[in-house]
CSV table of C-alpha atoms and ligand atoms in Angstrom, one decimal:
chain,number,residue,atom,x,y,z
A,9,UNK,CA,152.4,108.6,136.8
A,10,UNK,CA,153.0,112.3,137.2
A,11,UNK,CA,152.0,113.0,133.6
A,12,UNK,CA,148.7,111.3,134.1
A,13,UNK,CA,148.1,113.3,137.2
A,14,UNK,CA,148.6,116.6,135.5
A,15,UNK,CA,146.6,115.4,132.5
A,16,UNK,CA,143.4,115.4,134.5
A,17,UNK,CA,141.2,118.0,132.8
A,18,UNK,CA,140.4,121.1,134.9
A,19,UNK,CA,136.7,120.6,134.2
A,20,UNK,CA,136.7,117.3,136.1
A,21,UNK,CA,137.5,119.2,139.3
A,22,UNK,CA,134.1,120.8,139.1
A,23,UNK,CA,131.6,119.9,141.8
A,24,UNK,CA,127.8,120.1,141.7
A,25,UNK,CA,126.3,123.3,142.8
A,26,UNK,CA,122.5,123.1,143.4
A,27,UNK,CA,120.5,126.1,142.5
A,28,UNK,CA,120.2,128.7,145.3
A,29,UNK,CA,116.8,129.4,146.7
A,30,UNK,CA,115.6,125.9,145.9
A,31,UNK,CA,115.2,123.5,148.9
A,32,UNK,CA,117.9,120.8,148.9
A,33,UNK,CA,117.0,119.2,152.2
A,34,UNK,CA,113.6,119.6,153.9
A,35,UNK,CA,113.0,118.0,157.3
A,36,UNK,CA,109.6,118.2,158.9
A,37,UNK,CA,108.7,117.1,162.5
A,38,UNK,CA,111.5,114.5,162.6
A,39,UNK,CA,111.4,112.2,165.6
A,40,UNK,CA,113.9,109.5,166.3
A,41,UNK,CA,114.0,107.2,169.4
A,42,UNK,CA,116.4,104.5,170.4
A,43,UNK,CA,114.1,102.4,172.6
A,44,UNK,CA,112.7,104.8,175.2
A,45,UNK,CA,115.4,107.4,174.5
A,46,UNK,CA,113.9,110.1,172.3
A,47,UNK,CA,116.9,111.7,170.6
A,48,UNK,CA,115.2,113.9,167.9
A,49,UNK,CA,112.0,115.6,169.2
A,50,UNK,CA,110.2,117.1,166.2
A,51,UNK,CA,113.0,118.7,164.3
A,52,UNK,CA,112.2,121.1,161.4
A,53,UNK,CA,114.9,122.3,159.0
A,54,UNK,CA,115.1,123.5,155.4
A,55,UNK,CA,118.4,123.9,153.6
A,56,UNK,CA,118.6,125.5,150.2
A,57,UNK,CA,121.1,124.9,147.4
A,58,UNK,CA,124.6,126.4,148.2
A,59,UNK,CA,124.0,126.8,151.9
A,60,UNK,CA,126.7,125.9,154.3
A,61,UNK,CA,124.9,125.0,157.5
A,62,UNK,CA,127.1,124.5,160.5
A,63,UNK,CA,125.6,122.5,163.4
A,64,UNK,CA,126.9,122.8,166.9
A,65,UNK,CA,125.6,121.7,170.3
A,66,UNK,CA,126.5,119.6,173.3
A,67,UNK,CA,127.4,116.0,173.1
A,68,UNK,CA,124.3,113.8,173.0
A,69,UNK,CA,122.1,116.5,171.6
A,70,UNK,CA,121.3,114.5,168.4
A,71,UNK,CA,123.7,116.1,165.8
A,72,UNK,CA,125.0,112.8,164.5
A,73,UNK,CA,121.5,111.2,164.5
A,74,UNK,CA,120.2,114.2,162.5
A,75,UNK,CA,123.0,113.8,159.8
A,76,UNK,CA,122.6,110.0,159.8
A,77,UNK,CA,118.8,110.4,159.3
A,78,UNK,CA,119.4,112.6,156.3
A,79,UNK,CA,121.6,109.9,154.7
A,80,UNK,CA,119.2,107.2,155.8
A,81,UNK,CA,121.8,105.5,158.0
A,82,UNK,CA,119.2,105.8,160.7
A,83,UNK,CA,115.5,105.2,160.1
A,84,UNK,CA,113.4,108.0,161.6
A,85,UNK,CA,110.6,107.0,164.0
A,86,UNK,CA,108.3,109.6,162.4
A,87,UNK,CA,108.4,112.7,160.3
A,88,UNK,CA,109.3,113.6,156.7
A,89,UNK,CA,112.6,114.1,154.9
A,90,UNK,CA,112.8,115.4,151.3
A,91,UNK,CA,116.0,115.5,149.3
A,92,UNK,CA,115.7,117.7,146.3
A,93,UNK,CA,111.9,117.3,146.5
A,94,UNK,CA,111.9,113.5,146.8
A,95,UNK,CA,110.4,112.0,150.0
A,96,UNK,CA,113.2,109.6,150.9
A,97,UNK,CA,111.0,107.8,153.5
A,98,UNK,CA,108.6,106.7,150.8
A,99,UNK,CA,109.0,102.9,150.7
A,100,UNK,CA,109.0,103.1,146.9
A,101,UNK,CA,112.1,105.2,146.8
A,102,UNK,CA,115.5,103.6,145.9
A,103,UNK,CA,117.5,104.3,149.0
A,104,UNK,CA,120.8,103.4,147.5
A,105,UNK,CA,120.3,105.9,144.7
A,106,UNK,CA,119.4,108.7,147.1
A,107,UNK,CA,122.5,107.8,149.2
A,108,UNK,CA,124.9,108.2,146.2
A,109,UNK,CA,123.6,111.8,145.9
A,110,UNK,CA,124.7,112.6,149.5
A,111,UNK,CA,128.4,112.5,150.4
A,112,UNK,CA,129.2,111.8,154.0
A,113,UNK,CA,132.5,112.4,155.8
A,114,UNK,CA,132.9,111.1,159.4
A,115,UNK,CA,135.3,111.8,162.2
A,116,UNK,CA,137.0,108.5,161.5
A,117,UNK,CA,138.1,108.4,157.9
A,118,UNK,CA,137.0,104.8,157.2
A,119,UNK,CA,139.5,104.3,154.3
A,120,UNK,CA,140.2,100.8,153.1
A,121,UNK,CA,143.6,100.2,154.7
A,122,UNK,CA,144.6,97.4,152.2
A,123,UNK,CA,144.0,99.5,149.1
A,124,UNK,CA,146.1,102.4,147.8
A,125,UNK,CA,144.6,105.8,147.7
A,126,UNK,CA,143.6,105.6,144.0
A,127,UNK,CA,141.7,102.3,144.5
A,128,UNK,CA,140.0,103.8,147.6
A,129,UNK,CA,138.6,106.5,145.2
A,130,UNK,CA,137.7,104.2,142.3
A,131,UNK,CA,136.1,101.2,143.8
A,132,UNK,CA,132.7,102.7,144.6
A,133,UNK,CA,132.6,104.6,141.3
A,134,UNK,CA,133.0,101.3,139.5
A,135,UNK,CA,130.8,99.1,141.7
A,136,UNK,CA,128.0,101.6,142.5
A,137,UNK,CA,128.0,104.0,139.6
A,138,UNK,CA,129.1,101.5,137.0
A,139,UNK,CA,131.9,103.7,135.7
A,140,UNK,CA,134.7,102.2,133.6
A,141,UNK,CA,138.1,101.8,135.3
A,142,UNK,CA,139.5,104.5,133.1
A,143,UNK,CA,136.7,107.0,133.8
A,144,UNK,CA,136.8,106.2,137.6
A,145,UNK,CA,140.6,106.8,137.5
A,146,UNK,CA,140.2,110.1,135.7
A,147,UNK,CA,137.7,111.4,138.2
A,148,UNK,CA,139.7,110.1,141.1
A,149,UNK,CA,142.9,111.9,140.0
A,150,UNK,CA,140.9,115.1,139.5
A,151,UNK,CA,139.5,114.9,143.0
A,152,UNK,CA,142.9,114.1,144.5
A,153,UNK,CA,144.1,117.2,142.7
A,154,UNK,CA,141.3,119.2,144.3
A,155,UNK,CA,142.4,118.2,147.8
A,156,UNK,CA,146.0,118.7,147.0
A,157,UNK,CA,147.1,115.0,147.1
A,158,UNK,CA,147.9,114.2,143.5
A,159,UNK,CA,151.3,112.8,144.6
A,160,UNK,CA,149.7,110.3,147.0
A,161,UNK,CA,147.7,108.2,144.5
A,162,UNK,CA,149.8,105.1,145.0
A,163,UNK,CA,150.3,105.5,148.8
A,164,UNK,CA,148.5,103.3,151.3
A,165,UNK,CA,146.3,105.1,153.9
A,166,UNK,CA,148.5,103.9,156.8
A,167,UNK,CA,151.4,106.0,155.4
A,168,UNK,CA,149.4,109.2,155.4
A,169,UNK,CA,148.9,111.7,158.2
A,170,UNK,CA,145.4,112.0,159.7
A,171,UNK,CA,144.9,115.2,157.8
A,172,UNK,CA,145.9,113.6,154.5
A,173,UNK,CA,143.6,110.6,155.2
A,174,UNK,CA,140.7,112.9,155.8
A,175,UNK,CA,141.4,114.8,152.6
A,176,UNK,CA,141.4,111.4,150.8
A,177,UNK,CA,138.1,110.6,152.4
A,178,UNK,CA,136.6,113.9,151.2
A,179,UNK,CA,138.0,113.2,147.7
A,180,UNK,CA,136.5,109.8,147.7
A,181,UNK,CA,133.1,111.3,148.5
A,182,UNK,CA,133.4,113.9,145.8
A,183,UNK,CA,134.4,111.3,143.2
A,184,UNK,CA,130.8,110.1,143.5
A,185,UNK,CA,129.6,113.5,142.3
A,186,UNK,CA,127.3,114.1,145.2
A,187,UNK,CA,124.7,116.9,145.2
A,188,UNK,CA,125.4,117.7,148.8
A,189,UNK,CA,127.9,116.8,151.5
A,190,UNK,CA,127.4,116.0,155.2
A,191,UNK,CA,130.4,116.3,157.5
A,192,UNK,CA,130.2,114.9,161.1
A,193,UNK,CA,133.0,116.4,163.1
A,194,UNK,CA,135.5,115.9,160.3
A,195,UNK,CA,138.4,117.4,162.2
A,196,UNK,CA,137.7,116.1,165.7
A,197,UNK,CA,140.1,113.1,165.5
A,198,UNK,CA,143.0,115.2,164.1
A,199,UNK,CA,146.0,116.6,165.9
A,200,UNK,CA,145.5,120.4,166.0
A,201,UNK,CA,148.2,121.2,163.5
A,202,UNK,CA,146.4,119.0,160.9
A,203,UNK,CA,143.0,120.6,161.3
A,204,UNK,CA,143.7,123.6,159.0
A,205,UNK,CA,144.4,121.6,155.8
A,206,UNK,CA,141.1,119.8,156.1
A,207,UNK,CA,139.1,123.0,156.8
A,208,UNK,CA,140.9,124.6,153.8
A,209,UNK,CA,139.5,121.8,151.5
A,210,UNK,CA,136.0,122.3,153.0
A,211,UNK,CA,136.3,126.1,152.5
A,212,UNK,CA,137.2,125.5,148.9
A,213,UNK,CA,134.2,123.3,148.4
A,214,UNK,CA,131.9,125.9,150.0
A,215,UNK,CA,133.3,128.6,147.7
A,216,UNK,CA,132.5,126.4,144.7
A,217,UNK,CA,128.8,126.3,145.8
A,218,UNK,CA,128.6,122.8,147.4
A,219,UNK,CA,125.6,122.5,149.6
A,220,UNK,CA,126.9,121.4,153.0
A,221,UNK,CA,125.9,120.4,156.5
A,222,UNK,CA,128.8,120.5,158.9
A,223,UNK,CA,128.7,119.3,162.5
A,224,UNK,CA,131.8,121.0,164.0
A,225,UNK,CA,133.3,122.6,167.1
A,226,UNK,CA,135.4,124.9,164.9
A,227,UNK,CA,133.7,128.2,165.6
A,228,UNK,CA,136.2,130.1,163.3
A,229,UNK,CA,135.1,127.9,160.4
A,230,UNK,CA,131.4,128.4,161.3
A,231,UNK,CA,131.8,132.2,161.5
A,232,UNK,CA,133.9,132.6,158.3
A,233,UNK,CA,132.6,129.8,156.0
A,234,UNK,CA,129.1,129.0,157.3
A,235,UNK,CA,126.1,130.7,155.8
A,236,UNK,CA,124.0,129.5,158.7
A,237,UNK,CA,124.7,128.4,162.3
A,238,UNK,CA,122.3,126.0,164.0
A,239,UNK,CA,122.5,125.2,167.7
A,240,UNK,CA,121.0,122.0,168.8
A,241,UNK,CA,120.1,120.9,172.3
A,242,UNK,CA,118.0,118.1,173.6
A,243,UNK,CA,116.9,116.9,170.1
A,244,UNK,CA,115.6,120.2,168.8
A,245,UNK,CA,117.1,123.3,167.1
A,246,UNK,CA,117.1,126.1,169.6
A,247,UNK,CA,118.9,128.7,167.5
A,248,UNK,CA,119.3,129.2,163.7
A,249,UNK,CA,120.7,132.2,162.0
A,250,UNK,CA,123.6,134.1,160.5
A,251,UNK,CA,126.8,132.7,162.2
A,252,UNK,CA,128.2,136.1,163.1
A,253,UNK,CA,124.8,137.1,164.6
A,254,UNK,CA,124.3,133.9,166.5
A,255,UNK,CA,127.9,133.9,167.9
A,256,UNK,CA,127.8,137.6,168.8
A,257,UNK,CA,124.2,137.6,170.2
A,258,UNK,CA,123.0,134.1,171.1
A,259,UNK,CA,119.3,134.6,172.0
A,260,UNK,CA,118.8,131.4,174.0
A,261,UNK,CA,120.3,130.9,177.5
A,262,UNK,CA,121.4,127.3,176.5
A,263,UNK,CA,123.3,128.7,173.5
A,264,UNK,CA,124.9,131.4,175.6
A,265,UNK,CA,126.1,128.8,178.2
A,266,UNK,CA,127.5,126.5,175.4
A,267,UNK,CA,129.4,129.3,173.7
A,268,UNK,CA,130.8,130.6,176.9
A,269,UNK,CA,132.5,127.2,177.3
A,270,UNK,CA,133.8,126.6,173.7
A,271,UNK,CA,134.8,130.1,172.7
B,317,ADP,P1,125.7,114.0,169.2
B,317,ADP,O1,126.2,113.7,167.8
B,317,ADP,O2,125.0,115.4,169.3
B,317,ADP,O3,126.7,113.9,170.3
B,317,ADP,P2,124.1,111.6,168.9
B,317,ADP,O4,123.2,111.9,167.8
B,317,ADP,O5,125.3,110.8,168.6
B,317,ADP,O6,124.5,113.0,169.6
B,317,ADP,O7,123.4,110.9,170.1
B,317,ADP,C1,122.3,111.4,170.7
B,317,ADP,C2,121.7,110.3,171.7
B,317,ADP,O8,121.3,109.2,171.0
B,317,ADP,C3,122.7,109.9,172.7
B,317,ADP,O9,122.1,109.8,173.9
B,317,ADP,C4,123.2,108.5,172.2
B,317,ADP,O10,123.6,107.7,173.3
B,317,ADP,C5,122.0,108.0,171.5
B,317,ADP,N1,122.3,107.1,170.4
B,317,ADP,C6,122.9,107.5,169.2
B,317,ADP,N2,123.0,106.4,168.4
B,317,ADP,C7,122.4,105.4,169.1
B,317,ADP,C8,122.2,104.0,168.7
B,317,ADP,N3,122.6,103.5,167.6
B,317,ADP,N4,121.6,103.2,169.7
B,317,ADP,C9,121.2,103.7,170.8
B,317,ADP,N5,121.3,105.0,171.2
B,317,ADP,C10,122.0,105.8,170.3
B,318,MG,MG1,128.1,113.2,167.1
């Protein structure tokens, strides 16, 4: 088992880095209502290859709905979303194919509890991407190595700490070779002492050029790793800029009030 783990070729650890300066995600006038509750109110956002966009804002401001719309887990009421130039709301578009290009990591890890870690990482590769068992296994081991969990391949999720489970969830997403990654409060369910190991994995991904949207309350991460910080309130973006700049000089009163509470 150990020999196989270390035999994973270093190249397999590579992740996709989209070209900088080219739009990866383009959102135009996005509206989303649940019944009479309008949650997204005409949101505009363009994210280019390699950007690490941290999204903050009060509970209920529409952060999760925004991320879920990008991954088509929610159907927008109106507006336009392009992923790498493709209009994903076009009824002709193959939604499943788009989804495999966008990795998503949630607050809850959503691992399959009855499967070991390796199987958690191989099953979608085989069933969705049609990879052979051997190829899926090779990629899985390489991604476990990337998140520092090569020694947990045969463990069951229930025997891992929350931080380890979230790193497995990230590795599982990466094994699908996504073009970009969406993180929705990935450390919010973790005990404080386990937050750092997950943020370290995300920092590593960012350094390798992964295009990322990260909803987080971790302002240190936003400042040090984020290339952009967005503040959402009431279903719109009220602030968008360099994280250090936004944190030091929030221009909007609602941003100032929010930061004064979380910082
Ligand atoms: P955030 O992630 O910023 O806390 P959300 O996007 O989760 O905000 O939620 C924004 C608003 O949308 C909330 O008022 C929430 O109750 C509502 N909402 C989210 N998902 C649903 C849903 N599936 N059905 C009805 N209302 C929803
Ligand atoms: Mg949320």
